[in-house]
PDB file of C-alpha atoms in Angstrom:
ATOM      1  CA  UNK A  28       0.110   0.134  -0.262  1.00  0.00           C
ATOM      2  CA  UNK A  29       1.127   3.274  -0.926  1.00  0.00           C
ATOM      3  CA  UNK A  30       2.395   5.596   2.354  1.00  0.00           C
ATOM      4  CA  UNK A  31       0.661   8.770   2.431  1.00  0.00           C
ATOM      5  CA  UNK A  32       2.623   9.926   5.509  1.00  0.00           C
ATOM      6  CA  UNK A  33       6.503   9.842   5.611  1.00  0.00           C
ATOM      7  CA  UNK A  34       8.039  11.550   9.141  1.00  0.00           C
ATOM      8  CA  UNK A  35      11.606  12.902   9.150  1.00  0.00           C
ATOM      9  CA  UNK A  36      13.399  12.647  12.300  1.00  0.00           C
ATOM     10  CA  UNK A  37      16.856  13.704  13.285  1.00  0.00           C
ATOM     11  CA  UNK A  38      19.236  10.311  13.577  1.00  0.00           C
ATOM     12  CA  UNK A  39      21.124  12.111  16.631  1.00  0.00           C
ATOM     13  CA  UNK A  40      18.050  12.489  18.228  1.00  0.00           C
ATOM     14  CA  UNK A  41      17.409   9.001  19.582  1.00  0.00           C
ATOM     15  CA  UNK A  42      14.418  10.280  21.735  1.00  0.00           C
ATOM     16  CA  UNK A  43      12.823  11.749  18.691  1.00  0.00           C
ATOM     17  CA  UNK A  44      13.437   8.493  16.602  1.00  0.00           C
ATOM     18  CA  UNK A  45      11.741   6.662  19.375  1.00  0.00           C
ATOM     19  CA  UNK A  46       8.594   9.025  19.494  1.00  0.00           C
ATOM     20  CA  UNK A  47       8.327   9.010  15.640  1.00  0.00           C
ATOM     21  CA  UNK A  48       8.370   5.293  15.235  1.00  0.00           C
ATOM     22  CA  UNK A  49       5.365   5.444  18.062  1.00  0.00           C
ATOM     23  CA  UNK A  50       3.622   7.732  15.877  1.00  0.00           C
ATOM     24  CA  UNK A  51       1.212   7.629  13.324  1.00  0.00           C
ATOM     25  CA  UNK A  52       3.349   8.112  10.518  1.00  0.00           C
ATOM     26  CA  UNK A  53       3.197   5.545   7.507  1.00  0.00           C
ATOM     27  CA  UNK A  54       7.103   5.529   7.284  1.00  0.00           C
ATOM     28  CA  UNK A  55       9.616   6.647   9.830  1.00  0.00           C
ATOM     29  CA  UNK A  56      12.631   8.938   7.632  1.00  0.00           C
ATOM     30  CA  UNK A  57      15.454   8.313   9.950  1.00  0.00           C
ATOM     31  CA  UNK A  58      17.659  11.021   8.968  1.00  0.00           C
ATOM     32  CA  UNK A  59      21.683  11.164   8.639  1.00  0.00           C
ATOM     33  CA  UNK A  60      22.066  14.052   6.260  1.00  0.00           C
ATOM     34  CA  UNK A  61      20.157  17.584   5.900  1.00  0.00           C
ATOM     35  CA  UNK A  62      18.869  17.409   9.566  1.00  0.00           C
ATOM     36  CA  UNK A  63      22.170  16.170  11.239  1.00  0.00           C
ATOM     37  CA  UNK A  64      25.418  18.337  12.207  1.00  0.00           C
ATOM     38  CA  UNK A  65      28.939  17.506  10.683  1.00  0.00           C
ATOM     39  CA  UNK A  66      30.015  16.902  13.808  1.00  0.00           C
ATOM     40  CA  UNK A  67      27.042  14.567  15.092  1.00  0.00           C
ATOM     41  CA  UNK A  68      27.124  12.344  11.744  1.00  0.00           C
ATOM     42  CA  UNK A  69      28.872   9.379  13.458  1.00  0.00           C
ATOM     43  CA  UNK A  70      26.126   9.491  16.796  1.00  0.00           C
ATOM     44  CA  UNK A  71      23.463   9.662  14.060  1.00  0.00           C
ATOM     45  CA  UNK A  72      24.837   6.455  12.526  1.00  0.00           C
ATOM     46  CA  UNK A  73      25.277   4.650  15.467  1.00  0.00           C
ATOM     47  CA  UNK A  74      21.932   5.479  16.835  1.00  0.00           C
ATOM     48  CA  UNK A  75      20.499   4.544  13.450  1.00  0.00           C
ATOM     49  CA  UNK A  76      22.675   0.965  13.942  1.00  0.00           C
ATOM     50  CA  UNK A  77      21.001   0.675  17.171  1.00  0.00           C
ATOM     51  CA  UNK A  78      17.781   1.549  16.886  1.00  0.00           C
ATOM     52  CA  UNK A  79      16.281   0.085  13.628  1.00  0.00           C
ATOM     53  CA  UNK A  80      17.688  -3.613  13.843  1.00  0.00           C
ATOM     54  CA  UNK A  81      14.460  -5.006  14.517  1.00  0.00           C
ATOM     55  CA  UNK A  82      11.801  -3.316  12.758  1.00  0.00           C
ATOM     56  CA  UNK A  83       8.623  -4.300  10.829  1.00  0.00           C
ATOM     57  CA  UNK A  84       9.017  -4.163   6.712  1.00  0.00           C
ATOM     58  CA  UNK A  85       8.575  -0.882   5.276  1.00  0.00           C
ATOM     59  CA  UNK A  86       8.174   1.000   8.287  1.00  0.00           C
ATOM     60  CA  UNK A  87      11.660   2.887   7.999  1.00  0.00           C
ATOM     61  CA  UNK A  88      14.120   4.370   5.818  1.00  0.00           C
ATOM     62  CA  UNK A  89      17.022   6.011   6.183  1.00  0.00           C
ATOM     63  CA  UNK A  90      18.637   9.168   4.138  1.00  0.00           C
ATOM     64  CA  UNK A  91      21.735   8.705   4.091  1.00  0.00           C
ATOM     65  CA  UNK A  92      24.563  11.353   2.802  1.00  0.00           C
ATOM     66  CA  UNK A  93      25.504  11.326  -0.745  1.00  0.00           C
ATOM     67  CA  UNK A  94      28.320   9.741  -2.486  1.00  0.00           C
ATOM     68  CA  UNK A  95      30.531  12.778  -2.549  1.00  0.00           C
ATOM     69  CA  UNK A  96      30.588  12.818   1.368  1.00  0.00           C
ATOM     70  CA  UNK A  97      32.919  11.797   3.555  1.00  0.00           C
ATOM     71  CA  UNK A  98      30.126  10.291   5.767  1.00  0.00           C
ATOM     72  CA  UNK A  99      28.818   8.178   2.949  1.00  0.00           C
ATOM     73  CA  UNK A 100      30.676   4.964   2.903  1.00  0.00           C
ATOM     74  CA  UNK A 101      29.789   4.452   6.653  1.00  0.00           C
ATOM     75  CA  UNK A 102      26.524   5.305   5.759  1.00  0.00           C
ATOM     76  CA  UNK A 103      26.136   2.573   3.446  1.00  0.00           C
ATOM     77  CA  UNK A 104      28.066   0.266   5.722  1.00  0.00           C
ATOM     78  CA  UNK A 105      25.881   0.633   8.473  1.00  0.00           C
ATOM     79  CA  UNK A 106      22.856   0.119   6.595  1.00  0.00           C
ATOM     80  CA  UNK A 107      24.002  -3.248   5.123  1.00  0.00           C
ATOM     81  CA  UNK A 108      24.157  -4.283   8.002  1.00  0.00           C
ATOM     82  CA  UNK A 109      20.322  -3.248   9.152  1.00  0.00           C
ATOM     83  CA  UNK A 110      17.598  -5.791   7.873  1.00  0.00           C
ATOM     84  CA  UNK A 111      16.279  -5.444   4.531  1.00  0.00           C
ATOM     85  CA  UNK A 112      12.963  -4.007   5.637  1.00  0.00           C
ATOM     86  CA  UNK A 113      15.000  -0.865   6.113  1.00  0.00           C
ATOM     87  CA  UNK A 114      14.874   1.219   2.775  1.00  0.00           C
ATOM     88  CA  UNK A 115      17.598   3.628   1.769  1.00  0.00           C
ATOM     89  CA  UNK A 116      16.857   7.079   1.148  1.00  0.00           C
ATOM     90  CA  UNK A 117      19.204   8.496  -1.494  1.00  0.00           C
ATOM     91  CA  UNK A 118      19.835  12.376  -1.976  1.00  0.00           C
ATOM     92  CA  UNK A 119      20.850  14.254  -4.848  1.00  0.00           C
ATOM     93  CA  UNK A 120      20.967  11.657  -7.295  1.00  0.00           C
ATOM     94  CA  UNK A 121      21.884  12.691 -10.784  1.00  0.00           C
ATOM     95  CA  UNK A 122      23.027   9.363 -12.438  1.00  0.00           C
ATOM     96  CA  UNK A 123      22.395   5.964 -13.197  1.00  0.00           C
ATOM     97  CA  UNK A 124      25.469   4.782 -12.650  1.00  0.00           C
ATOM     98  CA  UNK A 125      25.503   5.940  -8.725  1.00  0.00           C
ATOM     99  CA  UNK A 126      22.275   4.022  -8.305  1.00  0.00           C
ATOM    100  CA  UNK A 127      23.400   0.693  -9.791  1.00  0.00           C
ATOM    101  CA  UNK A 128      26.970   0.896  -7.705  1.00  0.00           C
ATOM    102  CA  UNK A 129      24.572   1.594  -4.645  1.00  0.00           C
ATOM    103  CA  UNK A 130      22.194  -1.216  -5.632  1.00  0.00           C
ATOM    104  CA  UNK A 131      25.258  -3.377  -5.754  1.00  0.00           C
ATOM    105  CA  UNK A 132      26.569  -2.192  -2.348  1.00  0.00           C
ATOM    106  CA  UNK A 133      23.080  -2.706  -0.766  1.00  0.00           C
ATOM    107  CA  UNK A 134      22.058  -6.191  -2.666  1.00  0.00           C
ATOM    108  CA  UNK A 135      18.167  -6.743  -2.137  1.00  0.00           C
ATOM    109  CA  UNK A 136      17.260  -2.805  -0.296  1.00  0.00           C
ATOM    110  CA  UNK A 137      14.785  -1.098  -1.369  1.00  0.00           C
ATOM    111  CA  UNK A 138      16.000   2.529  -2.859  1.00  0.00           C
ATOM    112  CA  UNK A 139      13.893   5.382  -2.489  1.00  0.00           C
ATOM    113  CA  UNK A 140      15.684   8.099  -4.992  1.00  0.00           C
ATOM    114  CA  UNK A 141      15.543  11.953  -4.154  1.00  0.00           C
ATOM    115  CA  UNK A 142      16.212  14.240  -7.326  1.00  0.00           C
ATOM    116  CA  UNK A 143      17.370  17.562  -6.413  1.00  0.00           C
ATOM    117  CA  UNK A 144      18.796  19.387  -9.402  1.00  0.00           C
ATOM    118  CA  UNK A 145      18.289  20.245 -12.771  1.00  0.00           C
ATOM    119  CA  UNK A 146      20.392  17.336 -14.248  1.00  0.00           C
ATOM    120  CA  UNK A 147      18.364  14.806 -12.081  1.00  0.00           C
ATOM    121  CA  UNK A 148      15.134  15.979 -13.096  1.00  0.00           C
ATOM    122  CA  UNK A 149      16.512  15.749 -16.811  1.00  0.00           C
ATOM    123  CA  UNK A 150      17.410  12.206 -16.119  1.00  0.00           C
ATOM    124  CA  UNK A 151      14.531  11.269 -14.008  1.00  0.00           C
ATOM    125  CA  UNK A 152      13.446   8.360 -16.284  1.00  0.00           C
ATOM    126  CA  UNK A 153      16.727   7.178 -16.384  1.00  0.00           C
ATOM    127  CA  UNK A 154      17.044   7.248 -12.314  1.00  0.00           C
ATOM    128  CA  UNK A 155      13.864   5.397 -12.240  1.00  0.00           C
ATOM    129  CA  UNK A 156      14.712   2.926 -14.015  1.00  0.00           C
ATOM    130  CA  UNK A 157      18.693   2.384 -13.178  1.00  0.00           C
ATOM    131  CA  UNK A 158      17.612  -0.524 -10.840  1.00  0.00           C
ATOM    132  CA  UNK A 159      15.062  -3.229 -10.132  1.00  0.00           C
ATOM    133  CA  UNK A 160      15.948  -1.998  -6.559  1.00  0.00           C
ATOM    134  CA  UNK A 161      14.344   1.657  -7.133  1.00  0.00           C
ATOM    135  CA  UNK A 162      10.991   1.936  -5.354  1.00  0.00           C
ATOM    136  CA  UNK A 163      10.044   5.437  -5.742  1.00  0.00           C
ATOM    137  CA  UNK A 164      11.259   8.765  -7.179  1.00  0.00           C
ATOM    138  CA  UNK A 165      10.807  11.848  -5.683  1.00  0.00           C
ATOM    139  CA  UNK A 166      12.130  15.796  -5.157  1.00  0.00           C
ATOM    140  CA  UNK A 167      14.364  17.513  -2.541  1.00  0.00           C
ATOM    141  CA  UNK A 168      12.684  20.707  -3.482  1.00  0.00           C
ATOM    142  CA  UNK A 169      14.740  23.077  -1.203  1.00  0.00           C
ATOM    143  CA  UNK A 170      17.976  22.185  -3.050  1.00  0.00           C
ATOM    144  CA  UNK A 171      15.804  22.392  -6.459  1.00  0.00           C
ATOM    145  CA  UNK A 172      14.591  25.809  -5.998  1.00  0.00           C
ATOM    146  CA  UNK A 173      18.054  26.679  -5.378  1.00  0.00           C
ATOM    147  CA  UNK A 174      19.590  25.016  -8.426  1.00  0.00           C
ATOM    148  CA  UNK A 175      16.663  26.095 -10.132  1.00  0.00           C
ATOM    149  CA  UNK A 176      16.849  30.018  -9.092  1.00  0.00           C
ATOM    150  CA  UNK A 177      13.409  29.748  -8.458  1.00  0.00           C
ATOM    151  CA  UNK A 178      11.043  31.261  -5.280  1.00  0.00           C
ATOM    152  CA  UNK A 179       7.673  30.640  -6.187  1.00  0.00           C
ATOM    153  CA  UNK A 180       5.775  27.484  -7.000  1.00  0.00           C
ATOM    154  CA  UNK A 181       5.372  28.083 -10.762  1.00  0.00           C
ATOM    155  CA  UNK A 182       9.227  27.516 -11.116  1.00  0.00           C
ATOM    156  CA  UNK A 183       8.574  23.756  -9.660  1.00  0.00           C
ATOM    157  CA  UNK A 184       5.484  22.976 -11.713  1.00  0.00           C
ATOM    158  CA  UNK A 185       7.504  21.255 -14.509  1.00  0.00           C
ATOM    159  CA  UNK A 186       9.595  19.749 -12.448  1.00  0.00           C
ATOM    160  CA  UNK A 187       6.676  18.256 -10.238  1.00  0.00           C
ATOM    161  CA  UNK A 188       5.029  17.121 -13.199  1.00  0.00           C
ATOM    162  CA  UNK A 189       8.530  15.268 -14.665  1.00  0.00           C
ATOM    163  CA  UNK A 190       8.826  13.250 -11.678  1.00  0.00           C
ATOM    164  CA  UNK A 191       4.996  12.469 -11.654  1.00  0.00           C
ATOM    165  CA  UNK A 192       5.164  11.078 -15.424  1.00  0.00           C
ATOM    166  CA  UNK A 193       8.857   9.424 -14.891  1.00  0.00           C
ATOM    167  CA  UNK A 194       7.516   7.147 -11.635  1.00  0.00           C
ATOM    168  CA  UNK A 195       4.413   6.103 -13.632  1.00  0.00           C
ATOM    169  CA  UNK A 196       6.486   5.303 -16.685  1.00  0.00           C
ATOM    170  CA  UNK A 197       8.608   3.046 -14.617  1.00  0.00           C
ATOM    171  CA  UNK A 198       5.891   1.541 -13.158  1.00  0.00           C
ATOM    172  CA  UNK A 199       6.562   2.867  -9.473  1.00  0.00           C
ATOM    173  CA  UNK A 200       4.377   4.360  -6.583  1.00  0.00           C
ATOM    174  CA  UNK A 201       3.155   7.851  -7.148  1.00  0.00           C
ATOM    175  CA  UNK A 202       5.829  10.129  -5.646  1.00  0.00           C
ATOM    176  CA  UNK A 203       5.312  11.634  -2.092  1.00  0.00           C
ATOM    177  CA  UNK A 204       5.217  15.472  -1.824  1.00  0.00           C
ATOM    178  CA  UNK A 205       8.830  17.338  -0.411  1.00  0.00           C
ATOM    179  CA  UNK A 206       8.169  18.200   3.184  1.00  0.00           C
ATOM    180  CA  UNK A 207       6.316  21.475   3.825  1.00  0.00           C
ATOM    181  CA  UNK A 208       8.391  23.965   6.098  1.00  0.00           C
ATOM    182  CA  UNK A 209       6.056  25.818   7.691  1.00  0.00           C
ATOM    183  CA  UNK A 210       4.896  23.856  10.610  1.00  0.00           C
ATOM    184  CA  UNK A 211       2.493  25.977  11.898  1.00  0.00           C
ATOM    185  CA  UNK A 212       0.568  26.704   8.662  1.00  0.00           C
ATOM    186  CA  UNK A 213      -1.615  23.584   8.459  1.00  0.00           C
ATOM    187  CA  UNK A 214      -3.891  25.810   6.186  1.00  0.00           C
ATOM    188  CA  UNK A 215      -1.330  26.241   3.927  1.00  0.00           C
ATOM    189  CA  UNK A 216      -0.070  22.664   4.158  1.00  0.00           C
ATOM    190  CA  UNK A 217      -3.498  21.317   2.984  1.00  0.00           C
ATOM    191  CA  UNK A 218      -4.070  23.835   0.362  1.00  0.00           C
ATOM    192  CA  UNK A 219      -0.656  22.460  -0.841  1.00  0.00           C
ATOM    193  CA  UNK A 220      -1.507  19.043  -0.754  1.00  0.00           C
ATOM    194  CA  UNK A 221      -4.370  19.488  -2.563  1.00  0.00           C
ATOM    195  CA  UNK A 222      -2.362  20.992  -5.333  1.00  0.00           C
ATOM    196  CA  UNK A 223       0.173  18.449  -5.273  1.00  0.00           C
ATOM    197  CA  UNK A 224      -2.623  15.703  -5.402  1.00  0.00           C
ATOM    198  CA  UNK A 225      -3.893  17.348  -8.877  1.00  0.00           C
ATOM    199  CA  UNK A 226      -0.717  16.624 -10.316  1.00  0.00           C
ATOM    200  CA  UNK A 227      -0.386  13.281  -9.554  1.00  0.00           C
ATOM    201  CA  UNK A 228       1.394  12.779  -6.122  1.00  0.00           C
ATOM    202  CA  UNK A 229      -0.042  10.659  -3.407  1.00  0.00           C
ATOM    203  CA  UNK A 230       1.395  11.613   0.371  1.00  0.00           C
ATOM    204  CA  UNK A 231       4.261  13.870   1.557  1.00  0.00           C
ATOM    205  CA  UNK A 232       7.170  14.039   3.731  1.00  0.00           C
ATOM    206  CA  UNK A 233       6.446  15.659   7.205  1.00  0.00           C
ATOM    207  CA  UNK A 234       8.876  17.319   9.618  1.00  0.00           C
ATOM    208  CA  UNK A 235       6.491  17.691  12.465  1.00  0.00           C
ATOM    209  CA  UNK A 236       4.185  15.264  13.896  1.00  0.00           C
ATOM    210  CA  UNK A 237       1.801  17.416  13.864  1.00  0.00           C
ATOM    211  CA  UNK A 238       1.213  17.755   9.999  1.00  0.00           C
ATOM    212  CA  UNK A 239       0.795  13.967   9.852  1.00  0.00           C
ATOM    213  CA  UNK A 240      -3.318  14.378  10.020  1.00  0.00           C
ATOM    214  CA  UNK A 241      -3.708  17.029   7.698  1.00  0.00           C
ATOM    215  CA  UNK A 242      -1.533  15.561   4.588  1.00  0.00           C
ATOM    216  CA  UNK A 243      -3.217  12.528   5.305  1.00  0.00           C
ATOM    217  CA  UNK A 244      -6.758  14.206   5.292  1.00  0.00           C
ATOM    218  CA  UNK A 245      -5.608  15.822   1.803  1.00  0.00           C
ATOM    219  CA  UNK A 246      -4.713  12.609   0.002  1.00  0.00           C
ATOM    220  CA  UNK A 247      -7.184  10.476   1.406  1.00  0.00           C
ATOM    221  CA  UNK A 248     -10.328  10.122  -1.409  1.00  0.00           C
ATOM    222  CA  UNK A 249     -13.490  11.725   0.140  1.00  0.00           C
ATOM    223  CA  UNK A 250     -16.494   9.279   0.851  1.00  0.00           C
ATOM    224  CA  UNK A 251     -18.130  10.572  -2.033  1.00  0.00           C
ATOM    225  CA  UNK A 252     -15.212   9.946  -4.540  1.00  0.00           C
ATOM    226  CA  UNK A 253     -14.731   6.147  -3.107  1.00  0.00           C
ATOM    227  CA  UNK A 254     -18.703   5.933  -3.682  1.00  0.00           C
ATOM    228  CA  UNK A 255     -18.255   6.887  -7.038  1.00  0.00           C
ATOM    229  CA  UNK A 256     -15.319   4.883  -7.787  1.00  0.00           C
ATOM    230  CA  UNK A 257     -17.122   1.663  -6.335  1.00  0.00           C
ATOM    231  CA  UNK A 258     -20.340   2.859  -8.960  1.00  0.00           C
ATOM    232  CA  UNK A 259     -17.976   2.915 -11.868  1.00  0.00           C
ATOM    233  CA  UNK A 260     -16.664  -0.607 -10.562  1.00  0.00           C
ATOM    234  CA  UNK A 261     -19.565  -2.228 -10.157  1.00  0.00           C
ATOM    235  CA  UNK A 262     -21.379  -1.068 -13.767  1.00  0.00           C
ATOM    236  CA  UNK A 263     -18.776  -2.280 -15.292  1.00  0.00           C
ATOM    237  CA  UNK A 264     -19.195  -5.624 -13.327  1.00  0.00           C
ATOM    238  CA  UNK A 265     -22.724  -5.856 -14.683  1.00  0.00           C
ATOM    239  CA  UNK A 266     -22.010  -5.017 -18.532  1.00  0.00           C
ATOM    240  CA  UNK A 267     -19.463  -7.731 -18.410  1.00  0.00           C
ATOM    241  CA  UNK A 268     -21.855  -9.972 -16.881  1.00  0.00           C
ATOM    242  CA  UNK A 269     -24.643  -8.934 -19.338  1.00  0.00           C
ATOM    243  CA  UNK A 270     -22.402  -8.727 -22.383  1.00  0.00           C
ATOM    244  CA  UNK A 271     -22.581  -5.026 -22.748  1.00  0.00           C
ATOM    245  CA  UNK A 272     -20.009  -3.378 -24.478  1.00  0.00           C
ATOM    246  CA  UNK A 273     -20.699   0.577 -23.595  1.00  0.00           C
ATOM    247  CA  UNK A 274     -21.363   1.582 -19.830  1.00  0.00           C
ATOM    248  CA  UNK A 275     -22.682   4.906 -18.907  1.00  0.00           C
ATOM    249  CA  UNK A 276     -22.581   6.757 -15.383  1.00  0.00           C
ATOM    250  CA  UNK A 277     -25.760   8.566 -13.854  1.00  0.00           C
ATOM    251  CA  UNK A 278     -24.443  11.312 -14.929  1.00  0.00           C
ATOM    252  CA  UNK A 279     -24.125  10.579 -18.294  1.00  0.00           C
ATOM    253  CA  UNK A 280     -20.334  10.025 -18.341  1.00  0.00           C
ATOM    254  CA  UNK A 281     -19.297   6.730 -20.639  1.00  0.00           C
ATOM    255  CA  UNK A 282     -17.080   4.775 -19.276  1.00  0.00           C
ATOM    256  CA  UNK A 283     -13.594   3.565 -20.388  1.00  0.00           C
ATOM    257  CA  UNK A 284     -10.239   1.545 -19.438  1.00  0.00           C
ATOM    258  CA  UNK A 285      -8.685   4.362 -17.772  1.00  0.00           C
ATOM    259  CA  UNK A 286     -11.771   5.194 -15.689  1.00  0.00           C
ATOM    260  CA  UNK A 287     -11.585   1.665 -14.396  1.00  0.00           C
ATOM    261  CA  UNK A 288      -8.211   1.524 -13.458  1.00  0.00           C
ATOM    262  CA  UNK A 289      -8.326   5.086 -11.589  1.00  0.00           C
ATOM    263  CA  UNK A 290     -11.706   3.817  -9.776  1.00  0.00           C
ATOM    264  CA  UNK A 291      -9.663   0.802  -8.362  1.00  0.00           C
ATOM    265  CA  UNK A 292      -6.873   3.290  -7.315  1.00  0.00           C
ATOM    266  CA  UNK A 293      -9.458   5.435  -5.687  1.00  0.00           C
ATOM    267  CA  UNK A 294     -10.823   2.505  -3.934  1.00  0.00           C
ATOM    268  CA  UNK A 295      -8.087   1.135  -2.601  1.00  0.00           C
ATOM    269  CA  UNK A 296      -6.785   4.403  -0.962  1.00  0.00           C
ATOM    270  CA  UNK A 297     -10.049   4.658   0.490  1.00  0.00           C
ATOM    271  CA  UNK A 298      -9.483   1.399   2.563  1.00  0.00           C
ATOM    272  CA  UNK A 299      -6.970   3.338   4.101  1.00  0.00           C
ATOM    273  CA  UNK A 300      -9.532   5.339   6.133  1.00  0.00           C
TER     274      UNK A 300
END
């Protein structure tokens, strides 16, 4: 099932890691990268090794430091010793070669790629298909804004759509949105999530537990949407039984294959309520 809420927590704060693991987040993202000062990198790595040794599948990802950093090799070695249930969140990815190298160093482990530069965006599909271990691809929008030299939302629209299309073309789950950094502005968060959902994103990373409910509510289909989706599936089933080729909904809309597939997706998401 696609996770809707992914909560970042700094690896050098074991108390916060424990709270995050006990929270309502679908996935906990233990961060060894941006949220951890250089002087605390080793401590964060040691904490991750100690705290993540026996967790249920899919509940945790570790964001490692980039391959160009002096911490990367130690991060990868630590992650390699953890159960395969712990995924690798890989920042600043720009080449398929680095994805394949990491896959070889972490055999069998799920890789979740973050695209944070113009070059990474241009290569989004190549990255998404670089290895069977790639499970998702998304944007790291703070660095991407800097690289593109844009401030407003408009400057990211093409990059957002590009990564949505790349994920779908590669057969991956829809990308999740980057974190909304104003933890007090829940109305702004909700509006931003709705805009992302309209572009094809499903779910979002959070930097505070207080954001989780708003994110989940924004990405879950409403009861009306689920009911409409169930009507689509019911009418298709009835038509198949009766040997009818064309099916119309009560509002006059004719069904096609794409509508049926989307209806199944909506019903599946609705079951997370």
